[in-house]
PDB file of C-alpha atoms in Angstrom:
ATOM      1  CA  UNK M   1    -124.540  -9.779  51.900  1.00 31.00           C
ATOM      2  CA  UNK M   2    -125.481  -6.425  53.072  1.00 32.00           C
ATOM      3  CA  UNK M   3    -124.172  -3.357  50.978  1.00 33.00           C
ATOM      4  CA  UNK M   4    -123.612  -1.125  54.433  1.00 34.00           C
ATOM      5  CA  UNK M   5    -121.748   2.414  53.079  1.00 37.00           C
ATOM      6  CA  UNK M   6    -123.544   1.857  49.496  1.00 48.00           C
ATOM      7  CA  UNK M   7    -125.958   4.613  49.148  1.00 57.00           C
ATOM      8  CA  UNK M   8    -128.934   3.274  47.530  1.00 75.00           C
ATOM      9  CA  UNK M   9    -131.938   4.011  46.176  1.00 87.00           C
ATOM     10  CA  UNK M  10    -134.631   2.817  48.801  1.00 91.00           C
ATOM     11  CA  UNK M  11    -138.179   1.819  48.101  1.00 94.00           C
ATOM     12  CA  UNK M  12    -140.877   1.851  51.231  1.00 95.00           C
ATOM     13  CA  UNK M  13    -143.998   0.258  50.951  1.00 96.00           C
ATOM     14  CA  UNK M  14    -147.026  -0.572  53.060  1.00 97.00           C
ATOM     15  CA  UNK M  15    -147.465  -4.631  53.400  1.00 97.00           C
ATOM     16  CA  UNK M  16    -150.010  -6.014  50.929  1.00 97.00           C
ATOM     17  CA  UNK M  17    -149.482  -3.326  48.334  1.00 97.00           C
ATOM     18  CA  UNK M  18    -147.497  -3.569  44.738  1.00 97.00           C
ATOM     19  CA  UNK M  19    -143.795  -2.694  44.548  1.00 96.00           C
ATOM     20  CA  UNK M  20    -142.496  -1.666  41.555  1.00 96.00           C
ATOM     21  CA  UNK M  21    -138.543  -1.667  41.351  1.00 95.00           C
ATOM     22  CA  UNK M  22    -136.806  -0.413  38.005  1.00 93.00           C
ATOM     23  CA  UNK M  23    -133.240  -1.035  36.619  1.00 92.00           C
ATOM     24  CA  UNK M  24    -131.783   1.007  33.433  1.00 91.00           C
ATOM     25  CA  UNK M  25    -129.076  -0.775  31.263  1.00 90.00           C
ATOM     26  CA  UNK M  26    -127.215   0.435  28.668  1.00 87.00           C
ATOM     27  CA  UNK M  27    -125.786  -1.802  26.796  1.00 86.00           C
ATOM     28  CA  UNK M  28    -128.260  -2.463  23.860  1.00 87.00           C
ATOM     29  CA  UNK M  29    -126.575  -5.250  22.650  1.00 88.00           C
ATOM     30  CA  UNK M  30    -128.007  -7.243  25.978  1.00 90.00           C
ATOM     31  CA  UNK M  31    -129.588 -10.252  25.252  1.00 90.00           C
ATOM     32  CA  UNK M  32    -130.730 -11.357  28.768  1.00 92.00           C
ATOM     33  CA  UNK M  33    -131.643  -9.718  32.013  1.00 94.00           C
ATOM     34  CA  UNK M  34    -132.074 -11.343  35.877  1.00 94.00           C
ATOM     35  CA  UNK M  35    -133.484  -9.593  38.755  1.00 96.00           C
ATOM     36  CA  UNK M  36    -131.484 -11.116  42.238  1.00 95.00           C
ATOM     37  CA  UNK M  37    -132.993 -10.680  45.884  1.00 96.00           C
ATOM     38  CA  UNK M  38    -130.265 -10.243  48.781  1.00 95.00           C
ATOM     39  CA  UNK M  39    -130.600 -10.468  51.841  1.00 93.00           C
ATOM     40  CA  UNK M  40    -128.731  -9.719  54.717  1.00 89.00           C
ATOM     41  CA  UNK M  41    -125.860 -11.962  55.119  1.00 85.00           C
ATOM     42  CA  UNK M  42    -126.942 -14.064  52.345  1.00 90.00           C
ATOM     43  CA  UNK M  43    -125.773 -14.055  48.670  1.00 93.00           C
ATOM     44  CA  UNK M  44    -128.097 -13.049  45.602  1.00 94.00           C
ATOM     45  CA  UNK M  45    -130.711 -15.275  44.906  1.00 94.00           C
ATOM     46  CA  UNK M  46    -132.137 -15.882  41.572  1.00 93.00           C
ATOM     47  CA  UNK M  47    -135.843 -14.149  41.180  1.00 95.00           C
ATOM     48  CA  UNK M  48    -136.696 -14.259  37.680  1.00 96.00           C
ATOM     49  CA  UNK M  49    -135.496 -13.816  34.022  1.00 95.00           C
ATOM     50  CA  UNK M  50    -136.258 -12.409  31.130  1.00 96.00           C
ATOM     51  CA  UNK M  51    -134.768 -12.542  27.153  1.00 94.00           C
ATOM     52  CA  UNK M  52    -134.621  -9.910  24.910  1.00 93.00           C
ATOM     53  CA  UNK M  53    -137.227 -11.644  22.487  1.00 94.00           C
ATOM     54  CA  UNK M  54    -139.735 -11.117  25.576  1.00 96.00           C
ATOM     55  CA  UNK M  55    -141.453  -7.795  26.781  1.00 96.00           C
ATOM     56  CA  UNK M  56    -143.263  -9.668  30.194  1.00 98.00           C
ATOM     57  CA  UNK M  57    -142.553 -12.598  32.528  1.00 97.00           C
ATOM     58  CA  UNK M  58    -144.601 -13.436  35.123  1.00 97.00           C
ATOM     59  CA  UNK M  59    -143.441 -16.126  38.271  1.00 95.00           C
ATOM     60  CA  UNK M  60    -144.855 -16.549  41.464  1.00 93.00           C
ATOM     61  CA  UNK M  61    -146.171 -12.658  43.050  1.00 96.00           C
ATOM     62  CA  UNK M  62    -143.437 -11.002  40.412  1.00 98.00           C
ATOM     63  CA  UNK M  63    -143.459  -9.886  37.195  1.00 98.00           C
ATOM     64  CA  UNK M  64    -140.903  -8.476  34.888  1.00 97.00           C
ATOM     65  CA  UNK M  65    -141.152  -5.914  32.351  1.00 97.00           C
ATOM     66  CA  UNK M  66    -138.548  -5.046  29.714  1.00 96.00           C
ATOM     67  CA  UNK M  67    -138.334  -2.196  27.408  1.00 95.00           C
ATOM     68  CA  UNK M  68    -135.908  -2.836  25.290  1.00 93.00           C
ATOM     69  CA  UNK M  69    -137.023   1.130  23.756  1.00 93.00           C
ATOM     70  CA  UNK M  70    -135.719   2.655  26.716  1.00 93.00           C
ATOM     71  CA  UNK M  71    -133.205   0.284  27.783  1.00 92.00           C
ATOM     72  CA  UNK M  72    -135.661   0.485  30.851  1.00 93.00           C
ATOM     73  CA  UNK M  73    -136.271  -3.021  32.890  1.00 94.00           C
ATOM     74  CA  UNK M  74    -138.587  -3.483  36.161  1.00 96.00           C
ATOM     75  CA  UNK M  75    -139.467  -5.788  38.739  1.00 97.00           C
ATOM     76  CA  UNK M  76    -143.061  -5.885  39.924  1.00 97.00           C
ATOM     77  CA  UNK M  77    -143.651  -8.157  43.415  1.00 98.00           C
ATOM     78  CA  UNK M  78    -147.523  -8.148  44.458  1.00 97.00           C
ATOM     79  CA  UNK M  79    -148.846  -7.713  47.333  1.00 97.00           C
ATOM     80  CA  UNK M  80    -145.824  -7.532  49.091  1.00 97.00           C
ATOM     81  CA  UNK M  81    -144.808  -9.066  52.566  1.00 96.00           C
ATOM     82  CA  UNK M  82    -142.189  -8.299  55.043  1.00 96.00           C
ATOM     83  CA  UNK M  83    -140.096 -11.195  54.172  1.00 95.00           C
ATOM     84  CA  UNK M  84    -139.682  -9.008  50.546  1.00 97.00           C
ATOM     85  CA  UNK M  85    -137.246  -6.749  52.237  1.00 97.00           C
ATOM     86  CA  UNK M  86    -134.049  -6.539  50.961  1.00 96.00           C
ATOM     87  CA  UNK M  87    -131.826  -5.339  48.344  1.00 94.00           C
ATOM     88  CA  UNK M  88    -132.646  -6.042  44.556  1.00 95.00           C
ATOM     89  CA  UNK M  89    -130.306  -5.937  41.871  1.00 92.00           C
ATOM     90  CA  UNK M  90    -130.710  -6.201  38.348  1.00 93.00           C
ATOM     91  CA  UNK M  91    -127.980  -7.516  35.433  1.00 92.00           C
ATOM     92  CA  UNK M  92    -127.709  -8.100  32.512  1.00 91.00           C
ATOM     93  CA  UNK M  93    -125.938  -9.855  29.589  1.00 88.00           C
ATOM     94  CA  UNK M  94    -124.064  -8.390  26.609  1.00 80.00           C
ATOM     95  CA  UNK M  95    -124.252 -10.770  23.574  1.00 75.00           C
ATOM     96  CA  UNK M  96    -121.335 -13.049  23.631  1.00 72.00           C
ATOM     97  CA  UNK M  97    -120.292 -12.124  26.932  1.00 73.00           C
ATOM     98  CA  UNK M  98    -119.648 -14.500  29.575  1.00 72.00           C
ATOM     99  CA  UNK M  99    -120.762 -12.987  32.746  1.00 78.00           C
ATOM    100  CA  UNK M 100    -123.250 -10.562  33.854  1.00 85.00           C
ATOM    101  CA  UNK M 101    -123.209  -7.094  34.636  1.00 86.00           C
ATOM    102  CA  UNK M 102    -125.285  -6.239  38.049  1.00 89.00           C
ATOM    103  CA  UNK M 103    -126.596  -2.821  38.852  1.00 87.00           C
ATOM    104  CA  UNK M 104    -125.834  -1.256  42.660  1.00 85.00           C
ATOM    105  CA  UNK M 105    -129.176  -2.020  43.454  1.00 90.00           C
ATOM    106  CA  UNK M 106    -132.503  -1.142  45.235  1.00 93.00           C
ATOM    107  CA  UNK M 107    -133.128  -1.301  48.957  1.00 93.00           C
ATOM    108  CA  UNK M 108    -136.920  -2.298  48.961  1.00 96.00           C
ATOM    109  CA  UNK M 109    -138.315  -2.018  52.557  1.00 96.00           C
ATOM    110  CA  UNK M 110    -142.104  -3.231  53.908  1.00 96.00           C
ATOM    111  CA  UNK M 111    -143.516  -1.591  56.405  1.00 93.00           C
ATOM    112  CA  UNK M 112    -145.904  -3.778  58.612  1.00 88.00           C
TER     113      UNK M 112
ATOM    114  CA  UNK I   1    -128.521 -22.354  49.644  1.00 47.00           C
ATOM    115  CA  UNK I   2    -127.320 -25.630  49.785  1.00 70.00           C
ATOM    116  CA  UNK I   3    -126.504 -25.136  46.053  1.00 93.00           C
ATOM    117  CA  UNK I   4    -123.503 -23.582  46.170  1.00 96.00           C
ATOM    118  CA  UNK I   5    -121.017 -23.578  49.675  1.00 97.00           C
ATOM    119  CA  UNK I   6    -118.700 -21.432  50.887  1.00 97.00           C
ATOM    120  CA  UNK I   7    -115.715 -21.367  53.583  1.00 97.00           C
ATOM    121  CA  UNK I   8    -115.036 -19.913  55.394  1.00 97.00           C
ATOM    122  CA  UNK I   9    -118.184 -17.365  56.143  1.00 96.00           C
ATOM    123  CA  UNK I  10    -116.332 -15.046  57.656  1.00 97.00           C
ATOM    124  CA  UNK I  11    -112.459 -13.977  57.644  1.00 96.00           C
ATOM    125  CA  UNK I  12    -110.018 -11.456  58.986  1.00 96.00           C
ATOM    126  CA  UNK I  13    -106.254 -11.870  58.299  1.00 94.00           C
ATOM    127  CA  UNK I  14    -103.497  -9.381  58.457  1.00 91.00           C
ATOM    128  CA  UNK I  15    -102.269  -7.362  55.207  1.00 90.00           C
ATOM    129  CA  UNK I  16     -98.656 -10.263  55.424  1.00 89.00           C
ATOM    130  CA  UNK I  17    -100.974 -13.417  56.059  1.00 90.00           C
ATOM    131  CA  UNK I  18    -101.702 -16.073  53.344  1.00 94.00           C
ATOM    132  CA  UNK I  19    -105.148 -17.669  52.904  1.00 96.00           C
ATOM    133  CA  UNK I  20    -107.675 -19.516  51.212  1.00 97.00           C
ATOM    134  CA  UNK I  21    -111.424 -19.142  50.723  1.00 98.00           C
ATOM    135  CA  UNK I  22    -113.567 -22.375  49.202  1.00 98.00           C
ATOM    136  CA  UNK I  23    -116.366 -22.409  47.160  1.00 98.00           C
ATOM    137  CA  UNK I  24    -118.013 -26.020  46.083  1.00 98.00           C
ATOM    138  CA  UNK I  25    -121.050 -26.345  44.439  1.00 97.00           C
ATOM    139  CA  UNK I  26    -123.581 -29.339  44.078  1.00 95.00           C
ATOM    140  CA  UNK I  27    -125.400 -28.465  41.267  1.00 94.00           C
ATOM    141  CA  UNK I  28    -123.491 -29.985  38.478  1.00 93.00           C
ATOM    142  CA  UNK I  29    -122.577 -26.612  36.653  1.00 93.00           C
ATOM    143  CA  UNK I  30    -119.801 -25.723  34.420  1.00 91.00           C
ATOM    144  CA  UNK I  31    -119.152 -23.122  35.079  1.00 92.00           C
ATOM    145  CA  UNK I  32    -117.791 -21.090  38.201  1.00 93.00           C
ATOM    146  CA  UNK I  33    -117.341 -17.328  39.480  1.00 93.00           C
ATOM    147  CA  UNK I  34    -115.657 -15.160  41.743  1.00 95.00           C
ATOM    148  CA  UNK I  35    -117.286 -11.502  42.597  1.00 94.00           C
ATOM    149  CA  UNK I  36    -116.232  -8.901  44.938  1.00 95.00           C
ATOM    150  CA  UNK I  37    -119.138  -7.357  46.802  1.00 93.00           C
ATOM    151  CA  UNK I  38    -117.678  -4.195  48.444  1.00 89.00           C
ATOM    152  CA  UNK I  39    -119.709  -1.179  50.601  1.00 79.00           C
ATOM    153  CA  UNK I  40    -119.011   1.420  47.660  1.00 70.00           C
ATOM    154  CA  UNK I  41    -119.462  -0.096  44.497  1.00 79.00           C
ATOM    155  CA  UNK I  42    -121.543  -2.891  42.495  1.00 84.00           C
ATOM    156  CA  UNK I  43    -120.653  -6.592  42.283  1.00 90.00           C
ATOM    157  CA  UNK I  44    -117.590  -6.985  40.269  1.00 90.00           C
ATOM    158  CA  UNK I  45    -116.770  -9.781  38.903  1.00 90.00           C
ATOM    159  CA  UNK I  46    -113.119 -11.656  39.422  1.00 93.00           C
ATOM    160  CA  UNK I  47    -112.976 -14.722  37.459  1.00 92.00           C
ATOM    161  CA  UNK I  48    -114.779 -16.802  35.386  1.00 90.00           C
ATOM    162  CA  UNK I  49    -113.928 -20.476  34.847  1.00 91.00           C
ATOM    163  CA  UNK I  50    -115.414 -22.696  32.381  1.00 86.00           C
ATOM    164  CA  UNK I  51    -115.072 -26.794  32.939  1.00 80.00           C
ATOM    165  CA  UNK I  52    -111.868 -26.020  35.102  1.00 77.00           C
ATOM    166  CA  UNK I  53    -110.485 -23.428  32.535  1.00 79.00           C
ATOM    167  CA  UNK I  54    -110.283 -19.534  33.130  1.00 81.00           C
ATOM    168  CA  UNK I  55    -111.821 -17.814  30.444  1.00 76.00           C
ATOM    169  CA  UNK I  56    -112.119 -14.601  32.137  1.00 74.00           C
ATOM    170  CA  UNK I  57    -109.920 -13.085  34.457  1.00 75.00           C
ATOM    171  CA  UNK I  58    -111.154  -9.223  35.215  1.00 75.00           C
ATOM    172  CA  UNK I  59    -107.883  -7.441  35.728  1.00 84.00           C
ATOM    173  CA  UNK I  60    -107.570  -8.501  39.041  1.00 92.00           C
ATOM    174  CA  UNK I  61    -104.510  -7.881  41.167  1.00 93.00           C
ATOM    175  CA  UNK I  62    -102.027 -10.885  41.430  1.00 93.00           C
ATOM    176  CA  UNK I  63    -102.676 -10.819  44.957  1.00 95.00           C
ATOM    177  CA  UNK I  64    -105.801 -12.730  44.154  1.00 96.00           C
ATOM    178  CA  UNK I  65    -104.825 -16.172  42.812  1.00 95.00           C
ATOM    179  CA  UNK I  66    -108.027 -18.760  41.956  1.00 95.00           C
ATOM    180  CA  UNK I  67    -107.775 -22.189  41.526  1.00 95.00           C
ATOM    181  CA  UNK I  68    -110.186 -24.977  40.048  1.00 95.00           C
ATOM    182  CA  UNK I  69    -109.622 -28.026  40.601  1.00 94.00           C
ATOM    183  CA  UNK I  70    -112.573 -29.707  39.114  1.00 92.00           C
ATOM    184  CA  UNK I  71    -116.020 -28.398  37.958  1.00 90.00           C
ATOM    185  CA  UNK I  72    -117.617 -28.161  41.510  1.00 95.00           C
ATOM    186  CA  UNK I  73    -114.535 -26.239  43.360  1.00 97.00           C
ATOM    187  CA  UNK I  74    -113.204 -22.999  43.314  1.00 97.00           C
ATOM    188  CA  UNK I  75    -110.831 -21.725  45.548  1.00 97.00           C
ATOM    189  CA  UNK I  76    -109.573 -17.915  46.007  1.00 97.00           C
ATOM    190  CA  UNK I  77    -105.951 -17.604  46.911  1.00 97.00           C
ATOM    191  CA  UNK I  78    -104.968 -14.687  49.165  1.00 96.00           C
ATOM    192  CA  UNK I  79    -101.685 -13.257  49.853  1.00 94.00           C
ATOM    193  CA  UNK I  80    -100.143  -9.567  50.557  1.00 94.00           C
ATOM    194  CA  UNK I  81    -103.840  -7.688  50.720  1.00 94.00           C
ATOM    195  CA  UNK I  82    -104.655  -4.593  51.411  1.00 95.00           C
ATOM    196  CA  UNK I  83    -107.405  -2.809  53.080  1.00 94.00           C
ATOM    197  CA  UNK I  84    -109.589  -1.982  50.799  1.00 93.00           C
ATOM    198  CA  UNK I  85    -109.322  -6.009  49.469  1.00 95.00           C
ATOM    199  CA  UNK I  86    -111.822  -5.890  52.948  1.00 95.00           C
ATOM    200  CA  UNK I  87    -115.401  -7.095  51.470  1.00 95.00           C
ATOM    201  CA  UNK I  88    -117.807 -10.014  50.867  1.00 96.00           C
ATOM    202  CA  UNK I  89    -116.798 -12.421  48.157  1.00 97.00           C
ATOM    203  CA  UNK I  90    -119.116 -14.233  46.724  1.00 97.00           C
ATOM    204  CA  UNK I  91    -118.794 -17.325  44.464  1.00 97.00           C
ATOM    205  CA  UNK I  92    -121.397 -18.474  42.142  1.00 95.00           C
ATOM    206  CA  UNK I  93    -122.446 -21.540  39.336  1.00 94.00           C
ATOM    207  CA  UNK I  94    -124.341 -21.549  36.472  1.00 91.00           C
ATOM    208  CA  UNK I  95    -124.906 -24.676  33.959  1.00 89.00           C
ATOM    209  CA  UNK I  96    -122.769 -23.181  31.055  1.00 78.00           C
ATOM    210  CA  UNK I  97    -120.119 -20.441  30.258  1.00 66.00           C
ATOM    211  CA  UNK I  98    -123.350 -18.669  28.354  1.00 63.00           C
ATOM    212  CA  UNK I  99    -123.838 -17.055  32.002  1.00 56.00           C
ATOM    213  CA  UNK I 100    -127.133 -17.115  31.961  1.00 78.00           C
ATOM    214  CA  UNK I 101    -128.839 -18.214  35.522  1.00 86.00           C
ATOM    215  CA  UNK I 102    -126.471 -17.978  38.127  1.00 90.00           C
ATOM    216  CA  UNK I 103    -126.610 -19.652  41.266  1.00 93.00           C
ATOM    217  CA  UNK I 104    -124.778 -17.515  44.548  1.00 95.00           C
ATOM    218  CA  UNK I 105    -123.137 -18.746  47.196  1.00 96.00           C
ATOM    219  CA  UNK I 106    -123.766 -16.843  50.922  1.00 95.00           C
ATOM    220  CA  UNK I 107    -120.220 -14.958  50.476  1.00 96.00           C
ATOM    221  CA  UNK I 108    -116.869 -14.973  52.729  1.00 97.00           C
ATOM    222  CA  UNK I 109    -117.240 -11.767  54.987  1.00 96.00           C
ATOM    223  CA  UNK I 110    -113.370 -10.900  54.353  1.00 96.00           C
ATOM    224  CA  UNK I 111    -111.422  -8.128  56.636  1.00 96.00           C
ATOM    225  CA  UNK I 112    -107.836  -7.162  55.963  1.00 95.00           C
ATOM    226  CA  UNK I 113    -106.164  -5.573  59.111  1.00 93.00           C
TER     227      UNK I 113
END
């Protein structure tokens, strides 16, 4: 599942602090958004969601923020740990669509 | 991910060979996709199929036939690819055609020699 050749953005952080990860979308018509972890050789797996009738959802050590303003969506993961690395992609959902549409993603890395 | 299987996990056939990658998923879901995750751009997605029925097929080259059988297999038919067809395909599930949640499979590492 790893995205070797894709050139993206890469987040470092220390173990144990906050990571904050941001997405833009652009489609304002988007009605719901998902935040994916993957791993290498794995497939995405399902973080957390979020609605367009909600600014904040919290889960287990994430949280996620939408701006619907901005078009501006983020992923917050406390006090991160080393098994946190990996790539994080966002998507969303255009009204009446049937699928999503990811973003390229955010390599997130945790330094020990 | 037990949820969603897929076979094989990795593949490499020539540009004139025919194959066949399998997705099954034991979730119950409706609904059923193909993606193609490749080194340069985004996921894309392939197909979407909705209680055995494509509803969605994203201009995708008629190399790449998919078949569903049933609501808990997918298969991705491959004939006459190309090089750059070379990436990980990835099959997923979610409950309804609304494509909300959905549920990934751990891909089919595919290289086209």
């Amino acid at each position: 599942g790893e995205s070797v050749g894709l050139h993206l953005p890469t987040l470092s952080v220390q173990e144990g602090d906050n990571s904050i990860i941001n997405c833009a979308y652009s489609n304002s018509a988007s009605d719901y958004f998902i935040w994916y972890k993957q791993e290498s050789g794995k497939g995405p797996q399902f973080i957390i969601d979020i609605r367009s009738n909600m600014d904040k959802r919290q889960g287990q050590r994430v949280t996620v923020l939408l701006n619907k303003t901005v078009k501006h969506l983020s992923l917050q993961i406390a006090a991160t740990q080393p098994g946190d690395s990996a790539v994080y992609f966002c998507a969303d959902r255009g009204t009446g669509r049937r699928a999503l549409t990811f973003g390229s993603g955010t390599r997130l890395q945790v330094q020990p | 991910e037990t949820g969603v299987t897929q076979t094989p996990r990795h593949l490499v056939m020539g540009m004139t060979n025919k194959k066949s990658l399998k997705c099954e998923q034991h979730l119950g879901h409706n609904a059923m996709y193909w993606y193609k995750q490749s080194a340069k751009k985004p996921l894309e997605l392939m197909f979407v199929y909705s209680l055995e029925e494509r509803v969605e097929n994203n201009s995708v080259p008629s190399r790449f036939s998919p078949e569903c059988p049933n609501s808990s297999h997918l298969f991705l038919h491959l004939h006459t690819l190309q090089p750059e067809d070379s990436a990980l395909y990835l099959c997923a599930s979610s409950p309804g055609q609304g494509a909300y949640e959905q549920y990934f499979g751990p891909g089919t590492r595919l290289t086209v020699t």
